[in-house]
PDB file of C-alpha atoms and ligand atoms in Angstrom:
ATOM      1  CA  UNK A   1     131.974 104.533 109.722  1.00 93.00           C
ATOM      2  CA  UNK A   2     130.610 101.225 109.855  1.00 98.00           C
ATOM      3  CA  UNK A   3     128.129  99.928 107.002  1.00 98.00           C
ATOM      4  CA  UNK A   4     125.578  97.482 107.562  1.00 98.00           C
ATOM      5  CA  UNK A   5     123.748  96.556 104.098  1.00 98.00           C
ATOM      6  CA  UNK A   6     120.320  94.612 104.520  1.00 98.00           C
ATOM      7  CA  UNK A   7     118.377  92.932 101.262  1.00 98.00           C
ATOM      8  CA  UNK A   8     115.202  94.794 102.316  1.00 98.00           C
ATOM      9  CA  UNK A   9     113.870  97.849 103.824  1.00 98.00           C
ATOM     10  CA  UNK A  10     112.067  94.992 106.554  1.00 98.00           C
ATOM     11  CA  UNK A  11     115.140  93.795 107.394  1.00 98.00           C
ATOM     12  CA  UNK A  12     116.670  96.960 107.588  1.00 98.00           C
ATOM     13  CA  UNK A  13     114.642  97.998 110.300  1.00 98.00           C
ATOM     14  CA  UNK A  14     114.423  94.831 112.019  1.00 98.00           C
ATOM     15  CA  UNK A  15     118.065  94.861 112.685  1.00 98.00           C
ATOM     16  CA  UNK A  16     118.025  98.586 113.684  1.00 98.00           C
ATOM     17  CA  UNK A  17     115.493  97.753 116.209  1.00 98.00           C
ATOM     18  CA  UNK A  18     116.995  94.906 117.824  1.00 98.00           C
ATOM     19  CA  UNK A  19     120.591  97.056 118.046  1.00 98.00           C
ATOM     20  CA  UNK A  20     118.270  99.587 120.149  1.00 98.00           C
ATOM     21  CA  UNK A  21     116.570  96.615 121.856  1.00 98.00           C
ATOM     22  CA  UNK A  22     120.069  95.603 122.932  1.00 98.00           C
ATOM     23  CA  UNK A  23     121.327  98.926 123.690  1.00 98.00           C
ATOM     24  CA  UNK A  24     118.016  99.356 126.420  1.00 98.00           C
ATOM     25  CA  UNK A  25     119.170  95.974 127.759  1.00 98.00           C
ATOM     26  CA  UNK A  26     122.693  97.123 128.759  1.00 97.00           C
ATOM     27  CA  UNK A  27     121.667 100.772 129.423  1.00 98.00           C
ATOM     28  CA  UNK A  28     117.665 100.494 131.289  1.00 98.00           C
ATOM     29  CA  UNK A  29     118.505 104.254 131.360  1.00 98.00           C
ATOM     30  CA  UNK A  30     119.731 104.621 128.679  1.00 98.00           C
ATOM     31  CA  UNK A  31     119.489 108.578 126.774  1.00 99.00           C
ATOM     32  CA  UNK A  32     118.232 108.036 123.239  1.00 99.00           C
ATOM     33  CA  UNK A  33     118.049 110.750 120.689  1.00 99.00           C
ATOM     34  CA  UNK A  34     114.965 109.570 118.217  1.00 99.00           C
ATOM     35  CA  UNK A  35     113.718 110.714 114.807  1.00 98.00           C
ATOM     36  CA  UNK A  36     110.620 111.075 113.058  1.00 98.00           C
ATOM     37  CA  UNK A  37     109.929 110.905 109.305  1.00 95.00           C
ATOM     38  CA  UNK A  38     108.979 107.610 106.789  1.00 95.00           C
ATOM     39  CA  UNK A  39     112.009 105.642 107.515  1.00 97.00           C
ATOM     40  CA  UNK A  40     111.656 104.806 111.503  1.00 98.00           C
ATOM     41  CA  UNK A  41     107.722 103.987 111.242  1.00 98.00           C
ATOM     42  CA  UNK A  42     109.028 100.300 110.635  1.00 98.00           C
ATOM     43  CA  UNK A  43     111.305 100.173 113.228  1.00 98.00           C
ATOM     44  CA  UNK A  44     110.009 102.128 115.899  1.00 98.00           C
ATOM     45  CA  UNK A  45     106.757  98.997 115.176  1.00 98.00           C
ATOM     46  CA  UNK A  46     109.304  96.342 115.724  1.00 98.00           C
ATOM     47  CA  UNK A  47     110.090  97.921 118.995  1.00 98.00           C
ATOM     48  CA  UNK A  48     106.933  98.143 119.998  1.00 98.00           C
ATOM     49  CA  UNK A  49     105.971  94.098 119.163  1.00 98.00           C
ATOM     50  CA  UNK A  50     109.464  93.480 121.636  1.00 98.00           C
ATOM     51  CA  UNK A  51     107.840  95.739 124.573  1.00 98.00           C
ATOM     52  CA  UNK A  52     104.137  93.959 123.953  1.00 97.00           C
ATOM     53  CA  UNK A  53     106.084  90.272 124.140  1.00 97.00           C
ATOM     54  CA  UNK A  54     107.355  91.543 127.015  1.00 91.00           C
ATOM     55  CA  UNK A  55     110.854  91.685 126.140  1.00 85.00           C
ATOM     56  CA  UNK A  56     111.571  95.330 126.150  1.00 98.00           C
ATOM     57  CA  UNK A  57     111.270  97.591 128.841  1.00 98.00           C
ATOM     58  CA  UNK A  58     111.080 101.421 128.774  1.00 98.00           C
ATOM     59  CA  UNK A  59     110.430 102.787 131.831  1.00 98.00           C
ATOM     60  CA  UNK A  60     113.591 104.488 132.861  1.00 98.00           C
ATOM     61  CA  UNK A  61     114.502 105.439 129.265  1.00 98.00           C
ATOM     62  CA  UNK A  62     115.164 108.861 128.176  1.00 99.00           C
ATOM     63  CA  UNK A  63     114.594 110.882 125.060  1.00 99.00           C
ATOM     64  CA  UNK A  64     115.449 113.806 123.293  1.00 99.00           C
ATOM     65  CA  UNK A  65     114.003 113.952 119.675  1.00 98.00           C
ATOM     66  CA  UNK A  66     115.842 116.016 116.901  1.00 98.00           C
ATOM     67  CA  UNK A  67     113.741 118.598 115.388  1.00 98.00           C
ATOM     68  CA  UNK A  68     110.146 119.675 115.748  1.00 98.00           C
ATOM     69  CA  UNK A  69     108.065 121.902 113.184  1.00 98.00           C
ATOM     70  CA  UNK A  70     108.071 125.983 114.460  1.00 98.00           C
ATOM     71  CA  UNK A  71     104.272 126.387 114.564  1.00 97.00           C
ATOM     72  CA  UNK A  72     102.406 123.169 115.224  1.00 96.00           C
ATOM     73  CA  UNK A  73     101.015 122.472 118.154  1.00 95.00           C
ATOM     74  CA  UNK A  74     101.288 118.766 119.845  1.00 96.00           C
ATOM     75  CA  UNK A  75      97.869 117.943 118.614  1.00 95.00           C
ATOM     76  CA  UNK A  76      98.219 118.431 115.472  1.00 95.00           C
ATOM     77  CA  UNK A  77      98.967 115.287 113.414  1.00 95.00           C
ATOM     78  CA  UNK A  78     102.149 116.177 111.679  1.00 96.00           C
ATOM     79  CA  UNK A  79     103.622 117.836 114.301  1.00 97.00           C
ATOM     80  CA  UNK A  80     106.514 115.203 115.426  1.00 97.00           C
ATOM     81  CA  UNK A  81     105.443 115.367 119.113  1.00 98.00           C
ATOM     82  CA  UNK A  82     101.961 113.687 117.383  1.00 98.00           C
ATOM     83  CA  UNK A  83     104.113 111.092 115.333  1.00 98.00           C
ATOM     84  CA  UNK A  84     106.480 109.952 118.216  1.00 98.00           C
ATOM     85  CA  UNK A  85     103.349 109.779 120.911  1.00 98.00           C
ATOM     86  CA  UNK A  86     101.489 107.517 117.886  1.00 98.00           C
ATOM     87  CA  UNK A  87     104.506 105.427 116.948  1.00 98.00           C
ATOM     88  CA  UNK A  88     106.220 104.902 120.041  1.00 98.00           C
ATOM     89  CA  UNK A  89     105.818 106.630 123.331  1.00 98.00           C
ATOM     90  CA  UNK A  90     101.867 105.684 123.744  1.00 98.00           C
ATOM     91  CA  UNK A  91     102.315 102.403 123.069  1.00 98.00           C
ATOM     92  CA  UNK A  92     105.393 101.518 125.299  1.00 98.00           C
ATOM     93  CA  UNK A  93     106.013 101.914 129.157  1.00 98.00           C
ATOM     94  CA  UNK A  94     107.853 105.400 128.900  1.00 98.00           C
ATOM     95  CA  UNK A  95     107.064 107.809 131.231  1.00 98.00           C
ATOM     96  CA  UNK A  96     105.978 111.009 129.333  1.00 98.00           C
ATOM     97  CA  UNK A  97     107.829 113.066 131.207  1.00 98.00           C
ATOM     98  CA  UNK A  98     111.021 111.314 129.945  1.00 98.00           C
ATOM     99  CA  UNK A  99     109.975 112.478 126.177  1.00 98.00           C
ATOM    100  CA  UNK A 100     111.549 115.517 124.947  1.00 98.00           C
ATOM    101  CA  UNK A 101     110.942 117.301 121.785  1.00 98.00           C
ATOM    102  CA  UNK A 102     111.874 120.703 120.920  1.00 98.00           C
ATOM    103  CA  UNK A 103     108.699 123.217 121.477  1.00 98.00           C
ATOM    104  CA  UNK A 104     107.825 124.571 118.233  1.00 97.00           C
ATOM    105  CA  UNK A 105     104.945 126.568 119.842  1.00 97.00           C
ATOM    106  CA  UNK A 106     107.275 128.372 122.084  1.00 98.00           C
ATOM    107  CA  UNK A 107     106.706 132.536 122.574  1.00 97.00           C
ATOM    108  CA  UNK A 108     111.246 132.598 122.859  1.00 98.00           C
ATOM    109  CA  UNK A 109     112.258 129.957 120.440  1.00 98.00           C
ATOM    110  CA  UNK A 110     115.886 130.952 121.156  1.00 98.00           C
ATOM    111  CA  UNK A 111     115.781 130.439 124.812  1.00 98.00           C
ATOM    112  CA  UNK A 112     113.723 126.984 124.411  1.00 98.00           C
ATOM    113  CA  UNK A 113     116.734 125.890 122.151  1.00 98.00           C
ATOM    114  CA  UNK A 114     119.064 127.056 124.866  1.00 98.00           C
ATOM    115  CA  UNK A 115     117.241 125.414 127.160  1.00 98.00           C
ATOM    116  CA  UNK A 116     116.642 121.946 125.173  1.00 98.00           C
ATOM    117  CA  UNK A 117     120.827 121.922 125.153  1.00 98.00           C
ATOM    118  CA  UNK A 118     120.835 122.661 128.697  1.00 98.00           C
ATOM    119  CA  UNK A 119     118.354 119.447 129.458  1.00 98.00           C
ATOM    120  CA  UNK A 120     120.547 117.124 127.322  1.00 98.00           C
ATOM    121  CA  UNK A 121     123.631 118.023 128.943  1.00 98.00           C
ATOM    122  CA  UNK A 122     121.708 117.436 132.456  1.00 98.00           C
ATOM    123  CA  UNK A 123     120.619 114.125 131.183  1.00 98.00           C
ATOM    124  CA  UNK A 124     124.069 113.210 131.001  1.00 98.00           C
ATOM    125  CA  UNK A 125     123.992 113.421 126.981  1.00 98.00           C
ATOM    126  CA  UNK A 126     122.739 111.663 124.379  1.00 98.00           C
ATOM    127  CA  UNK A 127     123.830 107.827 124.403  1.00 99.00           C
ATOM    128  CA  UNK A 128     122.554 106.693 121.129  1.00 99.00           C
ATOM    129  CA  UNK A 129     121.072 109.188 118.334  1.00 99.00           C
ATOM    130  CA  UNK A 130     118.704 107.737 115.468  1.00 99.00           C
ATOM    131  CA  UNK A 131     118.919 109.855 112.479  1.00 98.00           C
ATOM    132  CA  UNK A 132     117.385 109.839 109.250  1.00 98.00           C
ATOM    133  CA  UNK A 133     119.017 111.181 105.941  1.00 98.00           C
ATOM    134  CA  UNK A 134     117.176 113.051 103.493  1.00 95.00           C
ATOM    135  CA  UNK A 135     117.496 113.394  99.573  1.00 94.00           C
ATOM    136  CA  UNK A 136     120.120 116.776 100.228  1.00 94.00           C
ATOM    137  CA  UNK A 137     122.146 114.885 102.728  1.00 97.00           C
ATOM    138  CA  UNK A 138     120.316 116.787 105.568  1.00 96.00           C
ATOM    139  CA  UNK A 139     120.085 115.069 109.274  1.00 98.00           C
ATOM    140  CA  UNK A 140     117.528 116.455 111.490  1.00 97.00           C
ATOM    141  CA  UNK A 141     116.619 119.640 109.597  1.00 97.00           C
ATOM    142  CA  UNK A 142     120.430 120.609 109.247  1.00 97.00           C
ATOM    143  CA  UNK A 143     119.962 121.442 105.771  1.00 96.00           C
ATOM    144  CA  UNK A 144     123.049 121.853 103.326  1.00 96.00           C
ATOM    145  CA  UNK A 145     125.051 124.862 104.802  1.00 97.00           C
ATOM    146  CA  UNK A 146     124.768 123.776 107.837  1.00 97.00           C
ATOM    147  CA  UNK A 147     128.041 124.544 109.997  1.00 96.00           C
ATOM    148  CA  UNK A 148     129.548 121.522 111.887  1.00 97.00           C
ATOM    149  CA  UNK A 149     129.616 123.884 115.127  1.00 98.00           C
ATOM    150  CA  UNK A 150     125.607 123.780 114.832  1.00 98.00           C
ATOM    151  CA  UNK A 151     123.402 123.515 117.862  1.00 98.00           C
ATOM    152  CA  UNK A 152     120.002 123.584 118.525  1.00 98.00           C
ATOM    153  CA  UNK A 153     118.528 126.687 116.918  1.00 98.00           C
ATOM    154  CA  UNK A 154     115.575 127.877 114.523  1.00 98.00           C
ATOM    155  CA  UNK A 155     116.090 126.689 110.623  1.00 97.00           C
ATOM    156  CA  UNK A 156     114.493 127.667 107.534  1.00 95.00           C
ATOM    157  CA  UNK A 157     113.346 124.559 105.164  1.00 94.00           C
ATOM    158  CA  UNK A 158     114.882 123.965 102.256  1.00 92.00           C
ATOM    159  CA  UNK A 159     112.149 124.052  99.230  1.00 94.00           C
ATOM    160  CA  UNK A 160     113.764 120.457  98.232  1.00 89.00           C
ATOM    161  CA  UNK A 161     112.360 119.337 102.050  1.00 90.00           C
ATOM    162  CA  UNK A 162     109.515 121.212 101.968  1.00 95.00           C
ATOM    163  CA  UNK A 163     108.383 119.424  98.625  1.00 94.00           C
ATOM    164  CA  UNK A 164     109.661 115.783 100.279  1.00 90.00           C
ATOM    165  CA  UNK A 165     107.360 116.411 103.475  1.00 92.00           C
ATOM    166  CA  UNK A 166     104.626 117.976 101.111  1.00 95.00           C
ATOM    167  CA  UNK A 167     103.806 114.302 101.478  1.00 93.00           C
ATOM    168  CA  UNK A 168     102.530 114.250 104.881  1.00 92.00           C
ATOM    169  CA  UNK A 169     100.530 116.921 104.164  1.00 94.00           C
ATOM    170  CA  UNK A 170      97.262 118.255 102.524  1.00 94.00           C
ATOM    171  CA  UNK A 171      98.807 120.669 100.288  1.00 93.00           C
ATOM    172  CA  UNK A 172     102.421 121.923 100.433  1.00 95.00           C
ATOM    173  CA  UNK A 173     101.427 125.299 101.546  1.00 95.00           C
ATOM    174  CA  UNK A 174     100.764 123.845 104.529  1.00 95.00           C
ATOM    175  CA  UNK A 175     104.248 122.170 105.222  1.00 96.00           C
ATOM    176  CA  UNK A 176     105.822 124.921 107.979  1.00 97.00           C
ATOM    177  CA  UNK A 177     108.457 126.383 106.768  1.00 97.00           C
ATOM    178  CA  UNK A 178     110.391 127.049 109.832  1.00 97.00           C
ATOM    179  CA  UNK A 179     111.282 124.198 112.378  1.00 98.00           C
ATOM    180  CA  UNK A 180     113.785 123.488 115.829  1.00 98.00           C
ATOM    181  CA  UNK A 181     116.593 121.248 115.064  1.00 98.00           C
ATOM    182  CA  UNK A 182     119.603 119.901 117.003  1.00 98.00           C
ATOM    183  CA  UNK A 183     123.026 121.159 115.403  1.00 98.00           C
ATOM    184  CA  UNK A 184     125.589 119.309 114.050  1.00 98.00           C
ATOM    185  CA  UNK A 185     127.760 119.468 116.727  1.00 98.00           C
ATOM    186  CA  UNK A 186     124.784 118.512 119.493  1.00 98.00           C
ATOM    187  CA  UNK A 187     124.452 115.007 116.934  1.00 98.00           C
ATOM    188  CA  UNK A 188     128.116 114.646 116.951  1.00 98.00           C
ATOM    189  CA  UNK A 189     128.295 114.757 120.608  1.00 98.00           C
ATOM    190  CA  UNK A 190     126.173 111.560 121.202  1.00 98.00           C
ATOM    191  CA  UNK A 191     128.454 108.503 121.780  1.00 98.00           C
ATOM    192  CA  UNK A 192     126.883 106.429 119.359  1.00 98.00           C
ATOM    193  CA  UNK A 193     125.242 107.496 115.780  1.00 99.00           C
ATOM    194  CA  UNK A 194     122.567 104.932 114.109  1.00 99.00           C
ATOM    195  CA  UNK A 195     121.524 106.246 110.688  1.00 98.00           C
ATOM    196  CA  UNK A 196     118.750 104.530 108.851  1.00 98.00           C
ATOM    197  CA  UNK A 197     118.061 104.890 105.091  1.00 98.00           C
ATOM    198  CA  UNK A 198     115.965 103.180 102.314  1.00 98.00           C
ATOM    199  CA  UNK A 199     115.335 103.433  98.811  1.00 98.00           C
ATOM    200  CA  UNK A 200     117.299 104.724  95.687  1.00 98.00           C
ATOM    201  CA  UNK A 201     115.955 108.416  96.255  1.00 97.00           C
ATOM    202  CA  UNK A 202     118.457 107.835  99.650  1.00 98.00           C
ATOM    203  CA  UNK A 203     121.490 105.881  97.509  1.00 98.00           C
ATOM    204  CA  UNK A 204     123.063 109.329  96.370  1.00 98.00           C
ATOM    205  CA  UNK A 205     123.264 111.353  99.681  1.00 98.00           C
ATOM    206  CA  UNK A 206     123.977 107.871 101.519  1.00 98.00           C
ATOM    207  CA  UNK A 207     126.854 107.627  98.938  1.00 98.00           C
ATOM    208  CA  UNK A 208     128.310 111.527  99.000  1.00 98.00           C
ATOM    209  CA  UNK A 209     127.907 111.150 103.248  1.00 98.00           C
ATOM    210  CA  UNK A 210     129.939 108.398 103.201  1.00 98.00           C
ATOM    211  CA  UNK A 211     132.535 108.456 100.472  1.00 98.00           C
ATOM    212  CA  UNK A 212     132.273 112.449  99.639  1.00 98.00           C
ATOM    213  CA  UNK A 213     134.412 114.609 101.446  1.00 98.00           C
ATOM    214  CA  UNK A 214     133.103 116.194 104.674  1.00 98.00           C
ATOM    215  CA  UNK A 215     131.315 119.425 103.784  1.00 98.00           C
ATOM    216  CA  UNK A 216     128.376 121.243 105.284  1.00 98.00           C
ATOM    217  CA  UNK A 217     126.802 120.898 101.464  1.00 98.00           C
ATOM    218  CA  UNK A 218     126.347 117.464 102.928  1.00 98.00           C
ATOM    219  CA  UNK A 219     125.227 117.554 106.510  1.00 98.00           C
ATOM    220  CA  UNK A 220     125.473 113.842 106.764  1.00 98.00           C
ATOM    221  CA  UNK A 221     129.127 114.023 105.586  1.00 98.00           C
ATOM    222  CA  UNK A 222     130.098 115.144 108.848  1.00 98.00           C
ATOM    223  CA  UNK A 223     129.545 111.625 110.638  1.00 98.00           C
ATOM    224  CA  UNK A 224     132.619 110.671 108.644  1.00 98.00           C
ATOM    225  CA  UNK A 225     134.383 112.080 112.087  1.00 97.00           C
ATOM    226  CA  UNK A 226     132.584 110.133 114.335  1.00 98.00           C
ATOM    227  CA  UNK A 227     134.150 107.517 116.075  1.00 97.00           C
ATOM    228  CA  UNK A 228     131.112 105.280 116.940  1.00 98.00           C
ATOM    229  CA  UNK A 229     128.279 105.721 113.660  1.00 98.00           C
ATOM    230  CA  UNK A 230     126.975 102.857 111.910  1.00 98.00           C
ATOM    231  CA  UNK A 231     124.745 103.318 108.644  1.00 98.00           C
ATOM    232  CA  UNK A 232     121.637 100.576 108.706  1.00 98.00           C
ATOM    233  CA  UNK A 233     121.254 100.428 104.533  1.00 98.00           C
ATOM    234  CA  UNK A 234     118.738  98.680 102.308  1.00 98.00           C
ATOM    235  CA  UNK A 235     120.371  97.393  98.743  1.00 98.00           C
ATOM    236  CA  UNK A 236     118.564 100.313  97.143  1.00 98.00           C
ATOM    237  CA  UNK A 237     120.150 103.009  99.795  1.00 98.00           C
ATOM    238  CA  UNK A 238     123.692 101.130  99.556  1.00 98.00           C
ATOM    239  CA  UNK A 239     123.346 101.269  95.367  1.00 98.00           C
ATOM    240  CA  UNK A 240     125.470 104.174  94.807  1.00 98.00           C
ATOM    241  CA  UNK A 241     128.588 103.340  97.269  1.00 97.00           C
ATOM    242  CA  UNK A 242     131.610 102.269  95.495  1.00 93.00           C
ATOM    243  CA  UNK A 243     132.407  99.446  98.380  1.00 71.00           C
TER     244      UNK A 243
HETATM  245  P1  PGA B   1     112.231 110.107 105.652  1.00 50.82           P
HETATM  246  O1  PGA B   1     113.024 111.394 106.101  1.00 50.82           O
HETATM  247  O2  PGA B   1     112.542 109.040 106.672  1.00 50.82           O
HETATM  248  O3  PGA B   1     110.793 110.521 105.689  1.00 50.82           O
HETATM  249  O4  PGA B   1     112.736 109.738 104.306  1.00 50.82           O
HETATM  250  C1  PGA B   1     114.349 111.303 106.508  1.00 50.82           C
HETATM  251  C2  PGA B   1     114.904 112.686 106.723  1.00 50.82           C
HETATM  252  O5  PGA B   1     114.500 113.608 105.976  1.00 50.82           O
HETATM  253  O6  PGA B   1     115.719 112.851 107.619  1.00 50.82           O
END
């Protein structure tokens, strides 16, 4: 695993942005797996600022996001199809067709989480996955417990990430409680693993993922047997690692 320790969550994403800017540069079609949540919001802007100057073009890019909420629909603004069309897709030159998130409103989740594998694998698979961390170690919503032989299937929220989405949210009984996620082993397939963390709520899980031993109480842990995953830290994130 490769660290990369910024002074500041700015910077942080800055330099996360441009290694995806560079990434679309060698790759025009390039598969990208994406993530919603606090963290990307920065970077996800700083990719849009490239494409506005003109330096960033997305029309032959694909996507496959990592987990959608079981329940709300694409309108509804905390649904992650809502945050990826307001932070990135409608204000860059992908073709909405390209965009794939997991359908949470879907009558057979099963077979739409079949089927969600089945499109990645057609795509060719996933050439660079974004990921998040949260304060249990979880990527996507592979919550602690998660097996590394995971794929894309229904999950029930932790009350830990219920209460840290709460956030986004009215009230928390209105945080689903149910949601679509890529597995483990769907992440671990993409060639290349950016995750992105900030703040000293992050610095323990970054910490256990990294140095820890590999263990499905710490979903992240499991990047430790990736060959290509870099960590994008701020100070605060990188606080707790003993190197
Ligand atoms: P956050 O979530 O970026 O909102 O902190 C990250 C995650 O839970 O994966």
């Amino acid at each position: 695993m490769e660290l990369r320790v910024f002074d500041t969550r700015e910077q942080m994403s800055a330099a996360a942005a441009e290694f995806f800017a560079e990434r679309i540069k060698s790759k025009p079609n390039i598969v990208l797996g994406l993530a919603t949540g606090g963290t990307p919001v920065r970077m996800y802007a700083e990719l849009v600022r490239m494409h506005r100057e003109g330096k960033l073009d997305f029309s032959r890019v694909v996507t496959f996001n990592l987990d959608e909420y079981v329940g709300l629909s694409p309108d509804h603004d905390q649904s992650y199809r809502y945050f990826m069309d307001a932070n990135l897709f409608n204000k860059v030159n992908i073709r909405k067709k390209n965009t794939h998130l997991p359908d949470g409103m879907a009558t057979d989740l099963d077979a739409m989480c079949a089927a969600y594998e089945k499109a990645i694998k057609r795509a060719g698979g996933i050439d660079l996955q974004l990921l998040g961390i949260g304060g249990n170690g979880h990527i996507g919503f592979n919550e602690p417990g998660s097996p590394s032989d995971s794929r894309t299937r229904v999950v029930d929220l932790t009350p830990e990430t219920i209460r840290d989405n709460s956030r986004f949210f009215t009230d928390e009984s209105e945080v689903p409680r149910k949601a679509v996620s890529m597995g483990i082993a769907t992440v671990l397939e993409a060639r290349e693993i950016v995750l992105i963390a900030d703040g000293d709520h992050k610095a323990l899980a970054v910490a256990r993922s990294v140095e820890g031993k590999i263990t499905p109480d710490v979903p992240a842990s499991f990047l430790q047997e990736h060959k290509k995953c870099i960590f994008f830290l701020d100070r605060s994130a990188a606080s707790r690692l003993s190197r």
